[in-house]
XYZ file of C-alpha atoms in Angstrom:
608
model
C -0.038 0.008 0.015
C 2.825 2.501 1.053
C 4.657 1.608 -2.161
C 1.780 2.331 -4.343
C 1.157 5.667 -2.803
C 4.862 6.278 -2.926
C 5.001 5.460 -6.674
C 1.738 7.535 -7.343
C 3.375 10.690 -6.240
C 6.641 9.852 -8.070
C 8.911 9.874 -4.954
C 12.339 8.589 -4.627
C 12.548 7.741 -0.984
C 11.956 5.029 1.730
C 8.152 4.556 2.006
C 8.160 3.305 5.493
C 10.343 6.201 6.854
C 8.627 8.905 4.784
C 5.061 7.926 5.505
C 5.578 6.890 9.160
C 7.082 10.223 10.033
C 4.404 11.993 8.064
C 1.712 10.206 9.892
C 3.158 10.957 13.304
C 3.343 14.656 12.438
C -0.285 14.537 11.019
C -1.537 12.845 14.157
C 0.214 15.524 16.393
C -1.295 18.357 14.454
C -4.740 16.918 14.412
C -4.619 16.178 18.077
C -3.355 19.670 18.908
C -6.238 21.159 16.902
C -8.902 19.092 18.600
C -7.623 18.682 22.151
C -5.131 21.373 22.632
C -5.613 21.527 26.470
C -5.022 17.875 26.904
C -1.963 17.988 24.555
C -0.411 20.891 26.540
C -0.985 19.256 29.908
C 0.385 15.911 28.775
C 3.586 17.430 27.333
C 3.977 19.607 30.438
C 3.962 16.571 32.621
C 6.517 14.824 30.488
C 8.684 17.954 30.562
C 8.414 18.205 34.338
C 9.587 14.525 34.705
C 12.552 14.982 32.376
C 13.605 18.185 34.165
C 13.314 16.699 37.690
C 15.034 13.394 37.102
C 17.509 13.818 34.134
C 18.325 17.492 34.173
C 21.710 16.688 35.639
C 22.375 14.239 32.737
C 22.212 16.985 30.250
C 24.589 19.190 31.916
C 26.931 16.295 32.503
C 26.490 14.870 28.976
C 27.307 17.985 26.941
C 30.455 18.577 28.819
C 31.592 15.046 28.219
C 30.952 15.542 24.486
C 33.114 18.630 24.505
C 35.982 16.884 26.248
C 35.698 14.022 23.781
C 35.734 16.223 20.671
C 38.809 17.957 21.940
C 40.593 14.619 22.577
C 39.593 13.333 19.091
C 40.925 16.546 17.459
C 44.194 16.524 19.303
C 44.750 12.683 18.898
C 46.327 10.923 15.920
C 42.851 10.541 14.469
C 42.826 14.212 13.980
C 44.934 13.682 10.820
C 42.237 11.594 9.111
C 40.416 13.258 6.164
C 36.731 13.309 5.912
C 36.891 11.790 2.479
C 39.703 10.496 0.286
C 43.208 11.003 1.942
C 44.143 13.650 -0.727
C 40.770 15.232 -1.059
C 40.479 19.067 -0.754
C 37.639 20.854 0.964
C 34.718 21.620 -1.285
C 34.020 25.147 0.011
C 36.192 28.080 1.039
C 36.518 28.670 4.894
C 34.379 31.821 4.601
C 31.654 30.092 2.627
C 31.850 27.006 5.057
C 31.485 29.275 8.057
C 28.695 31.255 6.612
C 26.540 28.105 5.813
C 27.209 26.264 9.101
C 26.509 29.311 11.117
C 23.270 30.287 9.237
C 21.998 26.779 9.400
C 23.013 26.353 13.010
C 21.960 29.103 15.399
C 21.797 32.266 13.316
C 18.115 32.893 14.147
C 18.756 32.235 17.890
C 21.595 34.753 18.107
C 19.294 37.346 16.703
C 16.561 36.416 19.225
C 18.714 36.305 22.356
C 21.478 38.877 21.533
C 19.837 41.366 23.919
C 17.216 39.212 25.582
C 19.502 36.799 27.532
C 22.056 39.228 28.905
C 19.024 41.406 30.073
C 17.320 38.492 31.795
C 20.499 37.304 33.667
C 21.215 40.799 34.616
C 17.820 41.172 36.259
C 17.920 37.761 37.850
C 21.571 36.394 38.161
C 21.757 32.565 37.863
C 23.858 32.089 40.967
C 22.506 34.923 43.055
C 21.881 32.833 46.014
C 25.022 30.770 45.774
C 27.335 33.806 45.452
C 25.300 36.493 46.937
C 25.219 38.468 43.712
C 22.859 41.552 43.712
C 20.598 41.939 40.701
C 21.371 44.751 38.314
C 24.974 45.140 39.617
C 28.301 45.176 37.969
C 28.633 41.596 39.337
C 25.310 40.637 37.778
C 26.487 42.076 34.439
C 29.544 39.885 34.438
C 27.445 36.830 35.397
C 25.055 37.597 32.624
C 27.803 37.757 29.994
C 29.463 34.471 31.269
C 26.208 32.422 31.256
C 25.190 33.810 27.879
C 28.430 32.713 26.315
C 28.184 29.394 28.151
C 24.814 28.761 26.423
C 25.926 29.926 23.019
C 29.646 29.165 22.811
C 31.471 25.913 22.940
C 28.686 23.731 24.426
C 26.098 24.582 21.839
C 28.460 23.981 18.980
C 29.647 20.697 20.689
C 26.069 19.434 20.366
C 26.244 20.088 16.643
C 29.818 19.041 16.134
C 29.626 15.633 17.659
C 27.002 14.211 15.252
C 28.367 16.295 12.481
C 31.848 14.633 12.813
C 30.176 11.200 13.019
C 28.079 11.748 9.978
C 31.038 12.987 8.118
C 33.195 10.085 8.922
C 30.563 7.390 8.286
C 29.229 9.041 5.172
C 32.590 9.918 3.558
C 34.923 7.255 4.984
C 32.561 4.295 5.220
C 30.243 5.525 2.394
C 27.049 4.829 4.416
C 23.712 6.511 3.931
C 23.128 9.912 5.512
C 20.883 8.458 8.182
C 21.313 8.639 11.989
C 21.255 4.812 11.982
C 24.553 4.777 10.098
C 26.334 6.355 13.003
C 25.844 3.071 14.878
C 27.078 0.664 12.076
C 30.081 -0.556 14.037
C 27.550 -1.704 16.658
C 24.612 -2.702 14.513
C 26.263 -3.947 11.228
C 23.877 -4.390 8.441
C 20.988 -4.097 10.865
C 21.162 -0.415 10.333
C 18.518 -1.097 7.440
C 16.517 -3.294 9.909
C 13.862 -2.569 12.457
C 16.204 -0.924 14.917
C 17.813 1.416 12.332
C 14.525 2.494 10.915
C 13.182 3.156 14.461
C 16.236 5.355 15.077
C 15.751 7.149 11.865
C 11.980 7.763 12.342
C 12.621 9.029 15.804
C 15.302 11.383 14.564
C 13.050 12.867 11.606
C 10.210 13.558 13.920
C 12.474 15.052 16.636
C 14.226 17.239 14.000
C 10.904 18.548 12.806
C 9.869 19.558 16.399
C 13.357 21.022 17.200
C 13.314 23.205 14.038
C 9.652 24.067 14.788
C 10.732 25.672 18.030
C 13.382 27.759 16.299
C 10.749 28.771 13.660
C 8.309 29.702 16.383
C 10.836 31.960 18.195
C 11.836 33.513 14.834
C 8.229 34.126 13.792
C 7.483 35.953 17.234
C 10.502 38.150 16.837
C 9.618 39.095 13.269
C 6.066 39.646 14.348
C 7.191 41.877 17.294
C 9.432 44.015 15.036
C 6.725 44.527 12.423
C 4.161 45.355 15.145
C 6.508 47.903 16.875
C 7.714 49.599 13.692
C 5.029 49.236 11.232
C 1.880 48.759 13.197
C 1.090 45.233 12.023
C -1.572 43.948 14.381
C -1.053 41.209 16.865
C -3.396 38.867 15.142
C -3.110 35.163 14.050
C -3.378 35.991 10.353
C -0.100 37.996 10.794
C 1.588 34.863 12.072
C 0.225 32.859 9.118
C 1.524 35.422 6.586
C 4.883 35.374 8.092
C 5.394 31.628 8.311
C 3.732 31.104 4.863
C 6.031 33.701 3.236
C 9.212 32.199 4.699
C 7.985 28.719 3.960
C 7.553 29.472 0.269
C 11.051 31.206 0.003
C 12.686 28.367 1.960
C 10.921 25.811 -0.402
C 12.376 27.617 -3.435
C 15.856 27.704 -1.924
C 15.697 24.026 -0.910
C 14.714 22.976 -4.391
C 17.587 25.020 -5.907
C 20.114 23.107 -3.663
C 23.148 24.156 -1.584
C 25.212 25.930 -4.326
C 22.357 28.111 -5.739
C 20.135 28.562 -2.679
C 21.460 27.877 0.770
C 25.137 29.101 0.066
C 24.237 32.474 -1.385
C 21.573 33.215 1.250
C 24.029 32.276 4.101
C 26.876 34.438 2.788
C 24.571 37.355 2.334
C 23.143 37.148 5.680
C 26.355 36.827 7.571
C 27.617 39.858 5.718
C 24.491 41.908 6.710
C 24.648 40.613 10.301
C 28.361 41.894 10.510
C 27.255 45.254 9.027
C 24.608 45.615 11.709
C 27.029 44.834 14.318
C 29.522 47.450 12.979
C 26.747 49.978 12.952
C 26.080 49.433 16.606
C 29.801 49.505 17.389
C 30.360 52.782 15.527
C 27.290 54.761 16.575
C 27.388 53.514 20.217
C 30.025 54.091 22.824
C 32.637 52.478 20.659
C 35.589 52.186 23.211
C 33.253 50.988 25.917
C 31.809 48.306 23.518
C 35.214 47.111 22.347
C 36.479 46.880 25.967
C 33.183 44.873 26.910
C 33.785 42.522 23.907
C 37.467 41.782 24.848
C 36.482 41.386 28.540
C 33.727 39.048 27.730
C 36.199 36.536 26.344
C 38.051 36.646 29.783
C 34.731 36.365 31.757
C 33.694 33.339 29.619
C 37.169 31.635 30.019
C 37.012 32.250 33.719
C 33.430 31.012 34.299
C 33.458 28.049 31.957
C 35.293 25.543 34.371
C 33.002 26.538 37.099
C 29.679 26.099 35.317
C 30.244 23.259 32.809
C 29.264 20.777 35.534
C 27.218 23.154 37.760
C 23.760 21.708 38.571
C 22.352 24.333 41.019
C 22.303 21.447 43.474
C 22.440 23.434 46.853
C 20.351 26.457 46.169
C 17.935 24.415 43.953
C 16.304 27.545 42.646
C 14.948 25.870 39.556
C 16.743 28.352 37.189
C 18.592 25.707 35.218
C 15.261 24.119 34.012
C 14.230 27.156 32.144
C 17.584 27.990 30.714
C 20.648 25.601 30.557
C 18.706 22.242 30.587
C 15.992 23.507 28.092
C 18.780 24.793 25.803
C 20.770 21.488 25.807
C 17.573 19.375 25.289
C 16.157 21.629 22.554
C 19.507 21.946 20.669
C 20.157 18.179 20.723
C 16.676 17.437 19.440
C 17.497 19.083 16.092
C 21.303 18.272 16.207
C 20.874 15.374 13.659
C 19.693 17.889 11.129
C 22.554 20.402 11.771
C 25.060 17.442 11.992
C 24.225 16.120 8.559
C 24.149 19.615 7.008
C 27.601 20.352 8.478
C 28.954 17.070 7.234
C 27.581 17.719 3.794
C 29.528 20.971 3.526
C 32.755 19.667 5.275
C 33.808 16.964 3.024
C 37.647 17.212 2.303
C 38.690 18.559 5.783
C 40.523 16.673 8.356
C 39.035 15.698 11.503
C 41.301 18.180 13.353
C 40.162 20.943 11.003
C 36.454 20.026 11.495
C 36.735 20.004 15.285
C 38.710 23.312 15.396
C 36.471 24.909 12.756
C 33.025 23.899 14.100
C 33.921 24.569 17.648
C 36.260 27.541 17.316
C 35.013 29.860 14.535
C 31.332 30.117 15.637
C 32.333 30.406 19.212
C 34.799 33.305 18.406
C 31.986 34.995 16.443
C 29.665 34.383 19.360
C 32.010 36.189 21.668
C 32.238 39.143 19.498
C 28.516 39.168 18.740
C 27.235 38.921 22.426
C 30.202 40.977 23.811
C 29.033 44.021 21.789
C 25.203 43.565 22.230
C 25.590 42.753 25.979
C 27.907 45.698 26.558
C 25.603 47.909 24.804
C 22.737 46.770 26.993
C 24.680 47.367 30.183
C 25.821 50.802 28.918
C 22.120 51.765 28.581
C 21.330 50.553 32.105
C 24.319 52.139 33.792
C 25.091 55.234 31.861
C 21.985 56.287 29.656
C 19.047 56.174 32.111
C 18.104 52.483 31.952
C 14.618 51.002 31.135
C 15.654 48.527 28.529
C 15.847 45.534 30.971
C 12.377 46.424 32.287
C 11.051 46.538 28.775
C 12.532 43.131 27.912
C 11.065 41.650 31.108
C 7.561 43.180 30.410
C 7.321 42.642 26.641
C 9.058 39.311 26.298
C 12.471 38.348 24.650
C 11.015 38.723 21.080
C 10.896 42.508 21.703
C 14.365 42.874 23.089
C 16.326 43.631 19.999
C 13.924 46.227 18.752
C 13.818 48.029 22.077
C 17.588 48.037 22.079
C 17.777 49.638 18.611
C 15.557 52.561 19.997
C 18.623 53.834 21.679
C 20.617 54.099 18.471
C 20.194 56.298 15.257
C 17.914 55.145 12.270
C 16.006 52.871 14.447
C 13.436 52.348 11.716
C 16.084 51.337 9.239
C 18.000 49.024 11.572
C 14.827 47.393 12.868
C 13.881 46.691 9.277
C 17.326 45.163 8.676
C 16.968 43.107 11.933
C 13.675 41.747 10.708
C 15.162 40.824 7.324
C 18.127 39.112 9.083
C 15.858 37.056 11.226
C 13.670 36.152 8.214
C 16.614 34.998 6.174
C 18.263 33.061 9.088
C 14.795 31.536 9.345
C 14.853 30.622 5.708
C 18.333 29.101 5.757
C 17.510 26.937 8.765
C 14.220 25.727 7.053
C 15.662 24.981 3.736
C 18.743 23.269 5.154
C 16.394 21.133 7.217
C 14.309 20.165 4.325
C 17.353 19.008 2.347
C 18.657 16.999 5.375
C 15.243 15.404 6.146
C 14.970 14.371 2.471
C 18.321 12.807 2.718
C 17.519 11.033 5.890
C 14.328 9.448 4.259
C 15.960 8.543 0.925
C 19.241 7.252 2.335
C 21.582 9.086 -0.029
C 22.792 12.684 -0.780
C 20.105 14.494 -2.534
C 22.579 16.626 -4.542
C 24.688 13.613 -5.415
C 22.055 11.510 -7.085
C 22.495 10.409 -10.773
C 21.093 12.958 -13.197
C 17.455 12.351 -13.915
C 16.570 10.552 -10.725
C 15.903 13.593 -8.480
C 12.599 14.210 -6.833
C 12.816 18.024 -5.699
C 9.210 18.062 -4.659
C 10.105 15.712 -1.731
C 12.126 18.583 -0.215
C 9.162 20.841 -0.412
C 7.188 18.434 1.852
C 9.434 18.975 4.801
C 9.421 22.753 4.706
C 5.559 22.582 4.491
C 5.417 20.123 7.497
C 7.675 22.311 9.676
C 5.618 25.475 8.680
C 2.330 23.708 9.566
C 3.581 22.580 12.957
C 4.767 26.002 13.862
C 1.571 27.625 12.677
C -0.707 25.311 14.444
C 1.106 25.463 17.811
C 1.647 29.224 17.665
C -1.957 30.175 16.723
C -4.216 27.335 17.912
C -2.803 26.393 21.456
C -4.278 28.147 24.438
C -2.343 29.425 27.499
C -0.049 32.313 28.354
C 2.801 30.848 26.365
C 0.676 28.800 23.903
C 2.336 26.633 21.392
C 5.899 27.831 22.337
C 5.501 26.039 25.698
C 4.313 22.790 23.903
C 7.170 23.033 21.359
C 9.626 23.500 24.245
C 8.222 20.505 26.113
C 8.238 18.112 23.009
C 11.697 19.147 22.150
C 12.711 18.296 25.812
C 11.135 14.762 25.449
C 13.028 14.109 22.167
C 16.289 15.390 23.557
C 16.598 12.825 26.307
C 16.870 9.763 23.982
C 19.290 11.678 21.715
C 21.464 12.374 24.763
C 21.692 8.564 25.529
C 22.407 7.823 21.761
C 25.123 10.419 21.801
C 27.118 8.358 24.108
C 26.874 5.281 21.992
C 27.753 7.610 19.063
C 31.146 8.579 20.606
C 31.900 4.773 21.117
C 30.909 3.846 17.666
C 32.915 6.819 16.087
C 36.151 5.900 17.985
C 35.697 2.320 17.370
C 35.396 2.974 13.561
C 38.394 5.124 13.474
C 40.530 2.495 15.320
C 39.326 -0.232 12.860
C 40.016 1.727 9.801
C 43.305 3.504 10.691
C 46.777 2.131 11.065
C 49.394 3.283 13.716
C 51.896 4.769 11.154
C 52.836 8.414 10.757
C 50.619 8.898 7.691
C 47.241 7.396 8.406
C 46.025 5.339 5.630
C 42.485 4.068 6.201
C 40.538 1.192 4.920
C 38.339 2.221 1.822
C 34.638 1.503 2.208
C 32.284 0.857 -0.766
C 29.279 3.061 -1.223
C 26.366 1.784 0.731
C 22.671 2.309 -0.375
C 19.420 1.272 1.237
C 18.034 -1.826 -0.377
C 15.067 -0.209 -1.854
C 17.237 2.428 -3.621
C 19.608 -0.273 -4.846
C 16.719 -2.122 -6.480
C 15.482 0.995 -8.207
C 18.905 1.743 -9.626
C 19.338 -1.988 -10.716
C 15.999 -1.703 -12.622
C 17.489 1.439 -14.355
C 20.701 -0.393 -15.164
C 22.778 2.103 -13.265
C 26.399 1.245 -14.149
C 27.737 2.807 -10.902
C 26.198 -0.248 -8.980
C 29.513 -2.113 -9.652
C 31.109 -0.297 -6.762
C 27.963 -0.005 -4.530
C 26.719 -2.391 -1.806
C 23.854 -2.769 0.490
C 25.513 -4.368 3.589
C 28.474 -1.971 4.589
C 31.649 -3.411 3.219
C 35.272 -2.388 2.319
C 37.015 -2.805 -1.042
C 39.778 -5.402 -1.541
C 43.359 -4.182 -1.410
C 42.667 -1.262 0.826
C 43.474 -3.021 4.232
C 46.168 -1.039 6.165
C 48.990 -3.372 7.100
C 48.758 -3.085 10.831
C 44.991 -2.689 11.051
C 42.863 -5.372 12.590
C 41.179 -7.757 10.155
C 37.543 -7.168 9.433
C 35.569 -9.783 7.634
C 33.728 -8.869 4.449
C 29.964 -8.459 4.882
C 27.673 -11.012 3.150
C 25.673 -9.152 0.551
C 21.892 -9.711 -0.039
C 20.627 -11.483 -3.034
C 19.899 -8.441 -5.099
C 23.609 -7.418 -5.059
C 24.741 -10.966 -6.129
C 22.080 -10.897 -8.768
C 23.310 -7.836 -10.293
C 27.033 -8.990 -10.176
C 26.197 -12.234 -11.836
C 24.102 -10.561 -14.491
C 26.609 -8.012 -15.340
C 29.861 -9.822 -14.560
C 31.013 -6.793 -12.572
C 32.768 -6.809 -9.328
C 33.479 -3.806 -7.066
C 36.737 -2.077 -7.579
C 38.057 0.938 -5.746
C 41.327 2.895 -6.151
C 43.271 2.161 -2.906
C 45.021 5.425 -3.103
C 41.975 7.853 -3.715
C 39.266 5.619 -2.481
C 37.266 6.404 -5.657
C 35.931 3.715 -8.174
C 38.399 2.629 -10.667
C 38.367 3.843 -14.275
C 35.931 1.086 -15.426
C 33.607 -1.482 -13.791
C 35.294 -4.741 -13.249
C 38.862 -3.402 -13.689
C 41.642 -4.292 -11.187
C 42.319 -1.441 -8.703
C 45.157 0.885 -9.739
C 48.224 0.855 -7.672
C-alpha cells in the first residue's frame, strides 16, 4: 500500500520512513487542533519529569561530549580526512563558516542577543550561591558569562559531535546519510533493519519539532518587530502570513540546492549581520563596546570551568530548568539535522580542521556578537538612564532587540534590517532542514544523485510540515505561552533519547576510526564501498545504473585497501539483489586504494 502511494506521487524515498514520519506529524497536528488543552497538559507533565530526574544528565553529557571532541581533534585521528586521503575541501573557509553558522543558530543569536543578557542581569543565575545583587556590575559579568556558556563551545559541541560522526561514516565508510548509520560498528547491516528504521523515524520527527521551536521563536520576533515599527496588528493572520512567506521562499531555496540557494543566502546574511554589528559599534560608545567585547572573552574563560558541571544542587532555585537544561535538550533534538548539514559541507577537511572549525570559529564570532550587544545593553542601564531591561522583562524576549535599537540612530532602518536578518536566518534553517530530512528519508545525498533521478518536490514536503507545525502551535494552542511552551516540552522529550544515543555515538565513532586507521605516521584508512538502502539499490538496478559495480547494501570495504597493521575485518555477506546484479553483469566492485574512488571502469583491477 505504502509503495503504491509512494509511486503515485513519483517519490524517490523510503516509503516506511517517509510515511511513518508524516503520519506521526499529522497525528500530532490533528490532536493539537482538537484537544489542545489535553496535549499541552500531557507534554508539560513529560517535561517536568525529564527536568526533575534527568536535568543533571544533560549538563553532564554535553560537557563530556566537548571533552571527547577535543581529545579526538588532538589525537592521531585528527589527521584523518573526511573523504579520500588527498581530497580538498569543497567550500572556502568563509563560505563554510557562513553556511554552518546560518543553518545552526543564526536565528537564535538574533533572538537572544539582547534578551538573554538582560534577563540574567535582572535575575543572576547564581545569586543565592554567590550573593550577587541583581542589576549590579557583578550581575552584568554573570550575565555575560552564562550567555556565552549557552551559545559558545557547548552549543556547538552538540552540533559538532553528530556532524563529525556523519562526516566520517558518510565519506569514509560511504554509508547512507541517516542517523542509524552512525551506529554501524555496533549494529552492522542491521542499520537497514527494524532498529535502524526506528532510530531514523525518531530522529526525523524530533528534528521537525526542534526546528519548529526555532521557527516559532523567529516568527514571534519578526511579528514583534513588524508590530513595533510598522503597526502590524498582533493577530493570528499575521503569524500565518509570516510563516507562509518564509516557507515559500525556503522551499524555493531548498529545491535550488546548496550551491544556488543555501550558500548564497547564508553568505549574504552573515555579511548583513556583521554590517549591523559594526553599525552598533560605530554609532554607540565604541571604546566601551570594544572593551566589553574583549573582557567578555576573559569572563567566559573564567566562568566555563565553574559552570560546565554546575547543577544548582544546593540552592536548587529551578533556574537551570528554564535555561541551560532547556537549551541543551532543545538543541540536541535538532542536532541530527545540523550534524548532517555540517557534514555535507565539510567533505575534504581533516578531523582536526573540522573540530577546530566547528567549535572555534562560531564560538569566536559568538564572543564578538554577544560581547558587543551585551556591553551595549549594560551601557544603557548604567550610563543612559536604563529602562531597557524592564522593557525586555515586560514585553518578552522577542521585543528585546527592537527595544535596544531604539537607543541608536536610524531605529526604523536598523529594525527593518534586523527583521530581514531574522527572516533569512529563518529561511536558511528551514531550507537546510528540508534538504537533510529528505536525505535521511531517501538514504543518499540528494545533491549527489545520478542525473534524472531527483525528486525535488520531496524537499518541499518537509518545509511545509515544519511550517504547519509551527503555525498550528503558535496560533491554535491556548495558554499564556501557547504553542511555544508545547514545542519546548516536546523538544525536551526528544532530547533525552538523543542524549543517550550520543554516548553510543562517541563509542561507535572511535571504534570505527580504530578499525580503519593504522598506527603509522601517515594514516591510511580502509576504503569502504558506497552503501545504499536496499530499496534504492533495487530501483537503480532496474534502471541499469552502471555505478552499482562499486555499490553495496551491507556495509563493506574494497579489496586491497586494508592497512598493514589494522585489525582484520570480515567482508559483509551481501543480499541476493547485489549478487544478482554482479552475476548478471559480470562486474565486481573495484576501488582505487589510493584515492578511495571507483576505478576507471567497472570490473577493472584497482590501480596501484
